[in-house]
């Protein structure tokens, strides 16, 4: 869980105030009123600063929102060890409340009736065992954390509350409920390993905007988002790296809007020189703020900027037949590119048939058969010789929205986070609401 001029410009104060207020009141309705379902699109040159900050603030009538994240969602654990650190806490199920001392170790396993919880013996406490359909646990103090250890994933540290229940497998479902800003700080560090502070702040605004938009959809009863690439990567507390949390604090309550509406904020690793229009990569209508942005290949600092791949043509033909039901002729794999240089469509011909598929779907087909980073992007050139296909490409990721390595490079050149966001998301404004 990748976007040509900034397009913001100077506008009179009143014309800036109106869309900002429209946005804020719309956000109030989103968080605290009826929540309609919304479909999403399936699944980043030096310049002068030319913007006006829109930070008209309205205090919302409720406390700050919390988010519910399904942990280890793609690969749920078969057993879990929890350790209460930095504070004592409580565990509760039904009407029963159990105190948990600091550094107390809990072992959790699936049970035919739900889960079995064992509070292990310590120097001062005896072994306690419970069986329940589900339980929740949290620390007494904000600085307290829950260390979660699993055989599949090692250990991670989480703030907030964790709920545990069983799922089919047998395996365990863990739901972490925590304040939005704590979540945003973690996502920044999970998605962008950098110390360029303006880039981190841009990532924080994107992560917050995306999270609030996803919460509006209300697709699942038990959680709002998962902790993986299906939404945003979330790995809990990043110990020893406080600047991720500071990036969230310094942009607290800021989101990205276009024409008074909170926008979709996709991002990806490396654009290779240009991002793409959203409709050239995904199915859906063109979004005015998701236009191609040429960044003069500032993301060449990325280790994924240039890549190559060689494959036997016969293997590709077999994969195409399995996936699309057509066996390509000798000249039966052709490509059309968008203005950003990405493959927009792959034209497959064979047996008197023609089939057009998206470049991104073709890339995913190859990666499913090899490995996730085999064909890193759809920004590539394809040549064939004596039955061998050579692919020379640039970039990593889908190519819509913010290029992360581009943002890091621009931040290193002195760009402010607002400018970075307006460059990759055309015509948008950073607006603030008080929580």
Short mmCIF file of C-alpha atoms in Angstrom, two decimals:
data_model
loop_
_atom_site.label_atom_id
_atom_site.label_comp_id
_atom_site.label_asym_id
_atom_site.label_seq_id
_atom_site.Cartn_x
_atom_site.Cartn_y
_atom_site.Cartn_z
CA UNK A 1 0.00 0.00 0.00
CA UNK A 2 3.34 7.31 -8.58
CA UNK A 3 2.11 12.90 -10.90
CA UNK A 4 3.49 20.08 -14.94
CA UNK A 5 3.22 23.30 -13.22
CA UNK A 6 1.94 23.99 -9.71
CA UNK A 7 -1.20 25.72 -10.91
CA UNK A 8 -1.96 27.41 -7.59
CA UNK A 9 -1.07 31.08 -8.22
CA UNK A 10 -2.16 34.14 -6.26
CA UNK A 11 -5.86 34.64 -5.62
CA UNK A 12 -7.65 37.29 -3.58
CA UNK A 13 -8.17 36.48 0.07
CA UNK A 14 -11.94 36.17 -0.17
CA UNK A 15 -11.84 33.68 -3.03
CA UNK A 16 -9.39 31.59 -0.99
CA UNK A 17 -11.53 31.76 2.13
CA UNK A 18 -14.69 30.43 0.51
CA UNK A 19 -13.31 27.06 -0.71
CA UNK A 20 -11.46 26.60 2.57
CA UNK A 21 -14.68 27.05 4.57
CA UNK A 22 -16.56 24.80 2.19
CA UNK A 23 -13.89 22.18 2.75
CA UNK A 24 -13.91 22.45 6.55
CA UNK A 25 -17.69 22.21 6.88
CA UNK A 26 -17.65 19.31 4.45
CA UNK A 27 -15.08 17.59 6.64
CA UNK A 28 -17.26 18.12 9.71
CA UNK A 29 -20.08 16.37 7.94
CA UNK A 30 -17.76 13.57 6.88
CA UNK A 31 -16.43 12.85 10.37
CA UNK A 32 -19.58 13.33 12.42
CA UNK A 33 -22.54 13.02 10.04
CA UNK A 34 -23.85 10.29 7.73
CA UNK A 35 -21.02 8.69 5.75
CA UNK A 36 -21.77 7.75 2.13
CA UNK A 37 -19.80 4.99 0.48
CA UNK A 38 -17.30 6.10 -2.14
CA UNK A 39 -15.41 4.06 -4.71
CA UNK A 40 -11.68 4.66 -5.03
CA UNK A 41 -9.29 4.11 -7.93
CA UNK A 42 -8.24 0.53 -7.15
CA UNK A 43 -5.10 0.31 -5.21
CA UNK A 44 5.07 11.36 -7.47
CA UNK A 45 13.09 21.96 -12.10
CA UNK A 46 13.55 24.16 -9.53
CA UNK A 47 10.80 26.76 -9.27
CA UNK A 48 9.82 29.86 -7.38
CA UNK A 49 7.49 29.60 -4.43
CA UNK A 50 4.13 30.90 -5.62
CA UNK A 51 1.34 30.02 -3.26
CA UNK A 52 -0.99 31.31 -0.61
CA UNK A 53 -1.53 29.36 2.58
CA UNK A 54 -5.18 28.58 3.27
CA UNK A 55 -5.39 27.78 6.94
CA UNK A 56 -8.77 29.17 8.00
CA UNK A 57 -9.61 27.14 11.08
CA UNK A 58 -12.90 25.92 12.54
CA UNK A 59 -12.97 24.04 15.83
CA UNK A 60 -14.85 20.79 15.40
CA UNK A 61 -17.43 19.94 18.06
CA UNK A 62 -16.02 16.51 18.87
CA UNK A 63 -12.73 15.06 20.07
CA UNK A 64 -9.99 14.13 17.59
CA UNK A 65 -10.81 11.08 15.48
CA UNK A 66 -9.34 7.68 16.17
CA UNK A 67 -8.38 5.18 13.48
CA UNK A 68 -8.71 1.40 13.58
CA UNK A 69 -5.96 -0.53 11.80
CA UNK A 70 -5.98 -4.25 11.07
CA UNK A 71 -2.45 -5.43 11.91
CA UNK A 72 -0.65 -8.17 9.96
CA UNK A 73 -3.72 -8.29 7.75
CA UNK A 74 -2.10 -9.93 4.72
CA UNK A 75 -0.37 -12.59 6.82
CA UNK A 76 -2.20 -12.98 10.15
CA UNK A 77 -0.20 -14.57 12.99
CA UNK A 78 -0.89 -17.99 14.44
CA UNK A 79 0.17 -16.86 17.90
CA UNK A 80 1.14 -13.59 19.57
CA UNK A 81 3.17 -12.49 22.55
CA UNK A 82 2.26 -9.10 24.05
CA UNK A 83 4.48 -7.18 26.48
CA UNK A 84 3.23 -4.10 28.31
CA UNK A 85 6.08 -1.54 28.26
CA UNK A 86 6.50 1.96 29.74
CA UNK A 87 3.37 1.74 31.86
CA UNK A 88 0.94 -0.62 33.51
CA UNK A 89 -2.37 -1.21 31.79
CA UNK A 90 -5.62 -3.14 31.71
CA UNK A 91 -7.07 -6.05 29.81
CA UNK A 92 -10.81 -6.46 29.53
CA UNK A 93 -13.34 -8.82 28.00
CA UNK A 94 -17.06 -8.70 28.61
CA UNK A 95 -17.50 -7.20 32.08
CA UNK A 96 -14.21 -8.54 33.40
CA UNK A 97 -11.22 -6.18 33.88
CA UNK A 98 -7.74 -7.55 34.57
CA UNK A 99 -4.87 -5.27 35.64
CA UNK A 100 -1.62 -5.79 33.71
CA UNK A 101 1.60 -4.63 35.32
CA UNK A 102 4.46 -3.03 33.41
CA UNK A 103 6.65 -5.59 31.58
CA UNK A 104 4.02 -8.33 32.09
CA UNK A 105 4.12 -10.90 29.28
CA UNK A 106 0.94 -12.27 27.68
CA UNK A 107 0.76 -15.21 25.31
CA UNK A 108 -2.27 -15.43 22.98
CA UNK A 109 -3.33 -18.35 20.81
CA UNK A 110 -6.47 -19.20 18.83
CA UNK A 111 -8.92 -21.38 20.70
CA UNK A 112 -12.01 -23.25 19.46
CA UNK A 113 -14.14 -20.78 21.41
CA UNK A 114 -12.13 -17.70 20.45
CA UNK A 115 -8.74 -16.99 22.02
CA UNK A 116 -6.77 -18.25 25.00
CA UNK A 117 -4.83 -15.62 26.97
CA UNK A 118 -2.05 -16.49 29.40
CA UNK A 119 -0.50 -13.84 31.66
CA UNK A 120 2.83 -15.49 32.40
CA UNK A 121 4.27 -15.91 35.84
CA UNK A 122 6.65 -13.18 37.05
CA UNK A 123 8.66 -12.62 40.22
CA UNK A 124 5.62 -11.13 41.93
CA UNK A 125 2.66 -12.54 39.97
CA UNK A 126 1.25 -15.99 39.35
CA UNK A 127 0.17 -17.48 36.04
CA UNK A 128 -3.32 -16.39 34.92
CA UNK A 129 -5.19 -17.97 32.01
CA UNK A 130 -8.45 -16.86 30.36
CA UNK A 131 -10.54 -18.11 27.47
CA UNK A 132 -12.75 -15.59 25.69
CA UNK A 133 -14.18 -14.79 22.29
CA UNK A 134 -12.20 -11.50 22.14
CA UNK A 135 -10.42 -9.03 24.41
CA UNK A 136 -8.84 -5.57 24.40
CA UNK A 137 -5.72 -4.27 26.10
CA UNK A 138 -4.18 -0.82 26.55
CA UNK A 139 -1.72 1.03 28.78
CA UNK A 140 -2.69 3.50 31.49
CA UNK A 141 -0.32 6.23 30.25
CA UNK A 142 0.09 7.81 26.78
CA UNK A 143 3.80 6.94 26.77
CA UNK A 144 3.04 3.29 27.38
CA UNK A 145 3.33 0.85 24.48
CA UNK A 146 2.46 -2.70 23.60
CA UNK A 147 5.30 -4.74 22.16
CA UNK A 148 3.81 -7.32 19.79
CA UNK A 149 5.94 -10.36 18.96
CA UNK A 150 4.89 -12.89 16.30
CA UNK A 151 6.76 -15.85 14.75
CA UNK A 152 5.99 -14.51 11.27
CA UNK A 153 6.95 -10.83 11.73
CA UNK A 154 9.30 -10.48 14.70
CA UNK A 155 8.44 -7.61 17.04
CA UNK A 156 6.84 -4.17 16.67
CA UNK A 157 5.73 -1.53 19.17
CA UNK A 158 2.27 0.00 19.14
CA UNK A 159 0.53 2.81 20.98
CA UNK A 160 -3.17 2.96 21.76
CA UNK A 161 -5.45 -0.02 22.26
CA UNK A 162 -5.19 -3.47 20.68
CA UNK A 163 -8.17 -5.77 20.29
CA UNK A 164 -7.60 -9.47 19.67
CA UNK A 165 -10.01 -12.07 18.31
CA UNK A 166 -9.75 -15.29 16.34
CA UNK A 167 -10.17 -15.72 12.61
CA UNK A 168 -10.19 -18.69 10.28
CA UNK A 169 -6.89 -20.42 9.72
CA UNK A 170 -6.68 -20.73 12.69
CA UNK A 171 -5.07 -17.34 13.19
CA UNK A 172 -5.54 -14.12 15.13
CA UNK A 173 -7.03 -10.76 14.16
CA UNK A 174 -5.41 -7.74 15.81
CA UNK A 175 -7.02 -4.30 15.59
CA UNK A 176 -5.00 -1.29 16.77
CA UNK A 177 -7.12 1.75 17.73
CA UNK A 178 -5.14 4.98 18.16
CA UNK A 179 -5.36 8.75 17.65
CA UNK A 180 -5.11 9.92 14.05
CA UNK A 181 -1.92 11.96 14.59
CA UNK A 182 -0.09 9.00 16.16
CA UNK A 183 -1.06 6.92 13.15
CA UNK A 184 0.11 9.62 10.71
CA UNK A 185 3.51 9.86 12.42
CA UNK A 186 4.00 6.12 12.07
CA UNK A 187 2.92 6.04 8.42
CA UNK A 188 5.46 8.79 7.61
CA UNK A 189 8.29 6.64 8.95
CA UNK A 190 6.91 3.43 7.49
CA UNK A 191 6.52 4.89 4.00
CA UNK A 192 9.45 7.34 3.71
CA UNK A 193 12.80 6.52 5.26
CA UNK A 194 14.42 9.95 5.02
CA UNK A 195 15.50 12.85 7.22
CA UNK A 196 14.54 15.58 4.72
CA UNK A 197 12.03 17.29 6.98
CA UNK A 198 9.97 19.12 4.31
CA UNK A 199 9.52 15.85 2.43
CA UNK A 200 8.42 14.16 5.65
CA UNK A 201 5.87 16.92 6.24
CA UNK A 202 4.54 16.48 2.69
CA UNK A 203 4.17 12.76 3.41
CA UNK A 204 2.35 13.53 6.66
CA UNK A 205 -0.24 15.72 4.91
CA UNK A 206 -0.76 13.02 2.29
CA UNK A 207 -1.09 10.26 4.89
CA UNK A 208 -3.61 12.24 6.97
CA UNK A 209 -5.70 13.17 3.92
CA UNK A 210 -5.72 9.58 2.70
CA UNK A 211 -6.68 8.20 6.11
CA UNK A 212 -9.61 10.58 6.57
CA UNK A 213 -10.85 9.80 3.07
CA UNK A 214 -10.68 6.08 3.73
CA UNK A 215 -12.54 6.48 7.03
CA UNK A 216 -15.34 8.12 5.11
CA UNK A 217 -15.93 4.95 3.12
CA UNK A 218 -16.76 2.81 6.18
CA UNK A 219 -16.26 -0.40 4.20
CA UNK A 220 -15.54 -2.70 7.14
CA UNK A 221 -17.19 -3.02 10.52
CA UNK A 222 -14.09 -4.04 12.47
CA UNK A 223 -11.46 -1.67 11.05
CA UNK A 224 -10.89 1.38 8.85
CA UNK A 225 -7.69 0.34 7.06
CA UNK A 226 -5.10 -2.44 6.96
CA UNK A 227 -1.42 -1.94 7.79
CA UNK A 228 -0.02 -2.83 4.37
CA UNK A 229 0.26 -1.48 0.81
CA UNK A 230 -3.45 -2.04 0.25
CA UNK A 231 -3.85 1.26 2.11
CA UNK A 232 -0.72 2.75 3.75
CA UNK A 233 2.17 0.91 5.37
CA UNK A 234 1.92 1.21 9.16
CA UNK A 235 4.56 -0.41 11.35
CA UNK A 236 3.83 1.09 14.75
CA UNK A 237 6.21 3.28 16.77
CA UNK A 238 9.61 4.06 15.22
CA UNK A 239 11.83 4.07 18.30
CA UNK A 240 14.82 6.41 18.12
CA UNK A 241 13.41 8.35 15.15
CA UNK A 242 11.26 11.12 16.65
CA UNK A 243 11.37 13.29 13.51
CA UNK A 244 8.63 11.20 11.91
CA UNK A 245 6.27 12.07 14.74
CA UNK A 246 7.44 15.70 14.67
CA UNK A 247 6.52 15.90 10.96
CA UNK A 248 2.99 14.87 11.90
CA UNK A 249 2.86 17.36 14.80
CA UNK A 250 4.10 20.30 12.70
CA UNK A 251 1.40 19.65 10.08
CA UNK A 252 -1.24 18.71 12.63
CA UNK A 253 -4.77 18.74 11.17
CA UNK A 254 -3.54 19.77 7.71
CA UNK A 255 -5.00 18.04 4.65
CA UNK A 256 -4.87 18.57 0.91
CA UNK A 257 -7.92 19.93 -0.91
CA UNK A 258 -8.96 20.89 -4.43
CA UNK A 259 -11.98 23.12 -5.06
CA UNK A 260 -13.09 22.73 -1.44
CA UNK A 261 -12.96 18.93 -1.47
CA UNK A 262 -10.53 16.59 0.23
CA UNK A 263 -8.68 14.73 -2.52
CA UNK A 264 -7.31 11.29 -3.21
CA UNK A 265 -3.56 11.41 -2.47
CA UNK A 266 -1.72 8.47 -4.07
CA UNK A 267 2.06 8.28 -3.84
CA UNK A 268 4.82 5.93 -4.93
CA UNK A 269 8.58 5.55 -4.78
CA UNK A 270 10.22 6.86 -7.98
CA UNK A 271 8.76 8.45 -11.12
CA UNK A 272 11.87 8.28 -13.32
CA UNK A 273 11.35 11.80 -14.68
CA UNK A 274 7.60 12.26 -14.96
CA UNK A 275 4.40 11.21 -13.27
CA UNK A 276 1.24 10.33 -15.21
CA UNK A 277 -2.42 11.33 -15.48
CA UNK A 278 -4.52 9.08 -13.26
CA UNK A 279 -6.74 7.88 -16.16
CA UNK A 280 -3.65 6.70 -18.07
CA UNK A 281 -2.81 4.27 -15.26
CA UNK A 282 -6.12 3.34 -13.62
CA UNK A 283 -9.70 2.99 -14.79
CA UNK A 284 -11.72 6.08 -13.93
CA UNK A 285 -12.44 9.68 -14.83
CA UNK A 286 -9.60 12.21 -15.11
CA UNK A 287 -8.96 14.02 -11.84
CA UNK A 288 -7.88 17.67 -12.36
CA UNK A 289 -5.32 17.47 -9.55
CA UNK A 290 -3.76 14.15 -10.70
CA UNK A 291 -2.05 15.48 -13.84
CA UNK A 292 1.35 14.46 -15.19
CA UNK A 293 4.22 16.41 -13.61
CA UNK A 294 7.70 16.46 -15.16
CA UNK A 295 10.27 16.86 -12.41
CA UNK A 296 13.47 16.92 -14.51
CA UNK A 297 14.37 13.48 -13.10
CA UNK A 298 15.31 14.88 -9.70
CA UNK A 299 14.45 11.43 -8.34
CA UNK A 300 17.65 10.06 -9.88
CA UNK A 301 18.85 9.86 -6.25
CA UNK A 302 16.64 6.78 -5.94
CA UNK A 303 18.26 3.33 -6.14
CA UNK A 304 15.29 2.38 -8.34
CA UNK A 305 15.74 5.18 -10.88
CA UNK A 306 17.08 2.85 -13.63
CA UNK A 307 16.47 -0.88 -13.96
CA UNK A 308 16.55 -3.65 -16.56
CA UNK A 309 15.05 -7.09 -17.13
CA UNK A 310 15.67 -9.91 -19.62
CA UNK A 311 13.18 -12.69 -20.32
CA UNK A 312 12.54 -15.37 -22.92
CA UNK A 313 9.68 -14.31 -25.16
CA UNK A 314 8.18 -17.79 -24.90
CA UNK A 315 7.70 -17.39 -21.15
CA UNK A 316 5.88 -14.11 -21.61
CA UNK A 317 3.65 -15.63 -24.29
CA UNK A 318 2.69 -18.39 -21.87
CA UNK A 319 1.84 -15.91 -19.10
CA UNK A 320 -0.22 -13.81 -21.51
CA UNK A 321 -2.19 -16.87 -22.59
CA UNK A 322 -2.84 -17.91 -18.98
CA UNK A 323 -4.02 -14.46 -17.95
CA UNK A 324 -5.74 -13.10 -21.05
CA UNK A 325 -6.57 -16.19 -23.15
CA UNK A 326 -4.65 -15.02 -26.22
CA UNK A 327 -1.34 -16.35 -27.57
CA UNK A 328 0.57 -13.46 -29.17
CA UNK A 329 1.91 -13.64 -32.74
CA UNK A 330 5.57 -12.89 -33.47
CA UNK A 331 4.80 -9.15 -33.57
CA UNK A 332 1.83 -9.55 -31.26
CA UNK A 333 2.99 -7.49 -28.26
CA UNK A 334 2.95 -3.73 -28.93
CA UNK A 335 2.78 -0.71 -26.66
CA UNK A 336 1.23 2.77 -26.55
CA UNK A 337 2.70 5.33 -24.16
CA UNK A 338 1.29 8.32 -22.31
CA UNK A 339 2.93 11.75 -22.21
CA UNK A 340 4.91 10.78 -19.13
CA UNK A 341 6.59 7.95 -21.05
CA UNK A 342 4.70 5.15 -19.31
CA UNK A 343 3.10 2.28 -21.14
CA UNK A 344 -0.58 3.17 -21.18
CA UNK A 345 -1.81 0.15 -23.12
CA UNK A 346 -0.40 -3.17 -24.25
CA UNK A 347 -1.89 -4.32 -27.57
CA UNK A 348 -1.93 -8.10 -27.83
CA UNK A 349 -2.67 -9.76 -31.19
CA UNK A 350 -2.80 -13.44 -32.02
CA UNK A 351 -5.03 -15.97 -33.78
CA UNK A 352 -6.93 -13.20 -35.55
CA UNK A 353 -7.80 -11.48 -32.26
CA UNK A 354 -6.73 -8.21 -30.67
CA UNK A 355 -6.88 -7.42 -26.98
CA UNK A 356 -5.85 -4.21 -25.20
CA UNK A 357 -4.85 -4.30 -21.54
CA UNK A 358 -3.49 -1.59 -19.27
CA UNK A 359 0.26 -1.24 -18.91
CA UNK A 360 -0.07 -1.49 -15.14
CA UNK A 361 -1.99 -4.78 -15.34
CA UNK A 362 0.67 -6.17 -17.71
CA UNK A 363 3.38 -5.14 -15.24
CA UNK A 364 1.57 -6.80 -12.35
CA UNK A 365 1.20 -9.98 -14.44
CA UNK A 366 4.98 -10.17 -14.89
CA UNK A 367 5.66 -9.42 -11.22
CA UNK A 368 3.21 -12.07 -10.02
CA UNK A 369 5.19 -14.68 -11.96
CA UNK A 370 8.67 -13.47 -11.02
CA UNK A 371 8.87 -11.19 -7.98
CA UNK A 372 7.26 -7.89 -6.91
CA UNK A 373 10.16 -5.75 -8.16
CA UNK A 374 10.88 -7.55 -11.44
CA UNK A 375 9.22 -4.92 -13.62
CA UNK A 376 9.44 -1.90 -11.34
CA UNK A 377 7.26 0.47 -13.37
CA UNK A 378 5.48 0.88 -16.70
CA UNK A 379 8.03 3.50 -17.80
CA UNK A 380 10.14 1.26 -20.02
CA UNK A 381 11.42 0.46 -23.51
CA UNK A 382 10.95 -3.07 -24.91
CA UNK A 383 13.21 -4.70 -27.51
CA UNK A 384 13.31 -8.26 -28.84
CA UNK A 385 16.17 -10.22 -30.41
CA UNK A 386 16.41 -13.94 -31.12
CA UNK A 387 13.62 -14.87 -28.74
CA UNK A 388 14.87 -12.73 -25.85
CA UNK A 389 13.05 -9.65 -24.55
CA UNK A 390 15.14 -6.83 -23.07
CA UNK A 391 13.34 -4.26 -20.93
CA UNK A 392 15.08 -1.01 -19.94
CA UNK A 393 13.09 1.08 -17.49
CA UNK A 394 13.10 3.93 -15.01
CA UNK A 395 11.17 4.40 -11.79
CA UNK A 396 9.35 2.27 -9.25
CA UNK A 397 5.62 2.23 -8.66
CA UNK A 398 2.36 3.07 -10.40
CA UNK A 399 3.26 6.67 -11.33
CA UNK A 400 0.27 8.67 -10.05
CA UNK A 401 0.48 11.41 -7.42
CA UNK A 402 3.62 12.19 -5.41
CA UNK A 403 7.01 10.76 -6.29
CA UNK A 404 8.64 10.18 -2.89
CA UNK A 405 12.26 10.36 -4.03
CA UNK A 406 11.34 13.43 -6.07
CA UNK A 407 9.88 15.01 -2.93
CA UNK A 408 13.06 14.18 -0.99
CA UNK A 409 15.22 15.76 -3.72
CA UNK A 410 13.07 18.89 -3.92
CA UNK A 411 13.12 19.25 -0.13
CA UNK A 412 16.92 18.99 -0.24
CA UNK A 413 16.93 21.85 -2.75
CA UNK A 414 14.99 24.12 -0.41
CA UNK A 415 11.38 23.53 -1.41
CA UNK A 416 8.75 23.83 1.32
CA UNK A 417 6.31 20.98 1.80
CA UNK A 418 3.37 23.06 0.53
CA UNK A 419 5.24 23.69 -2.75
CA UNK A 420 6.09 20.01 -3.12
CA UNK A 421 2.46 19.04 -2.67
CA UNK A 422 1.18 21.64 -5.14
CA UNK A 423 3.75 20.51 -7.70
CA UNK A 424 2.63 16.89 -7.64
CA UNK A 425 -1.08 17.60 -7.00
CA UNK A 426 -1.96 20.42 -9.39
CA UNK A 427 -4.18 23.26 -8.20
CA UNK A 428 -4.48 21.99 -4.62
CA UNK A 429 -4.23 23.82 -1.31
CA UNK A 430 -3.07 22.78 2.13
CA UNK A 431 -5.92 23.60 4.50
CA UNK A 432 -6.14 23.22 8.24
CA UNK A 433 -8.93 22.23 10.60
CA UNK A 434 -8.64 22.23 14.41
CA UNK A 435 -8.97 18.98 16.30
#
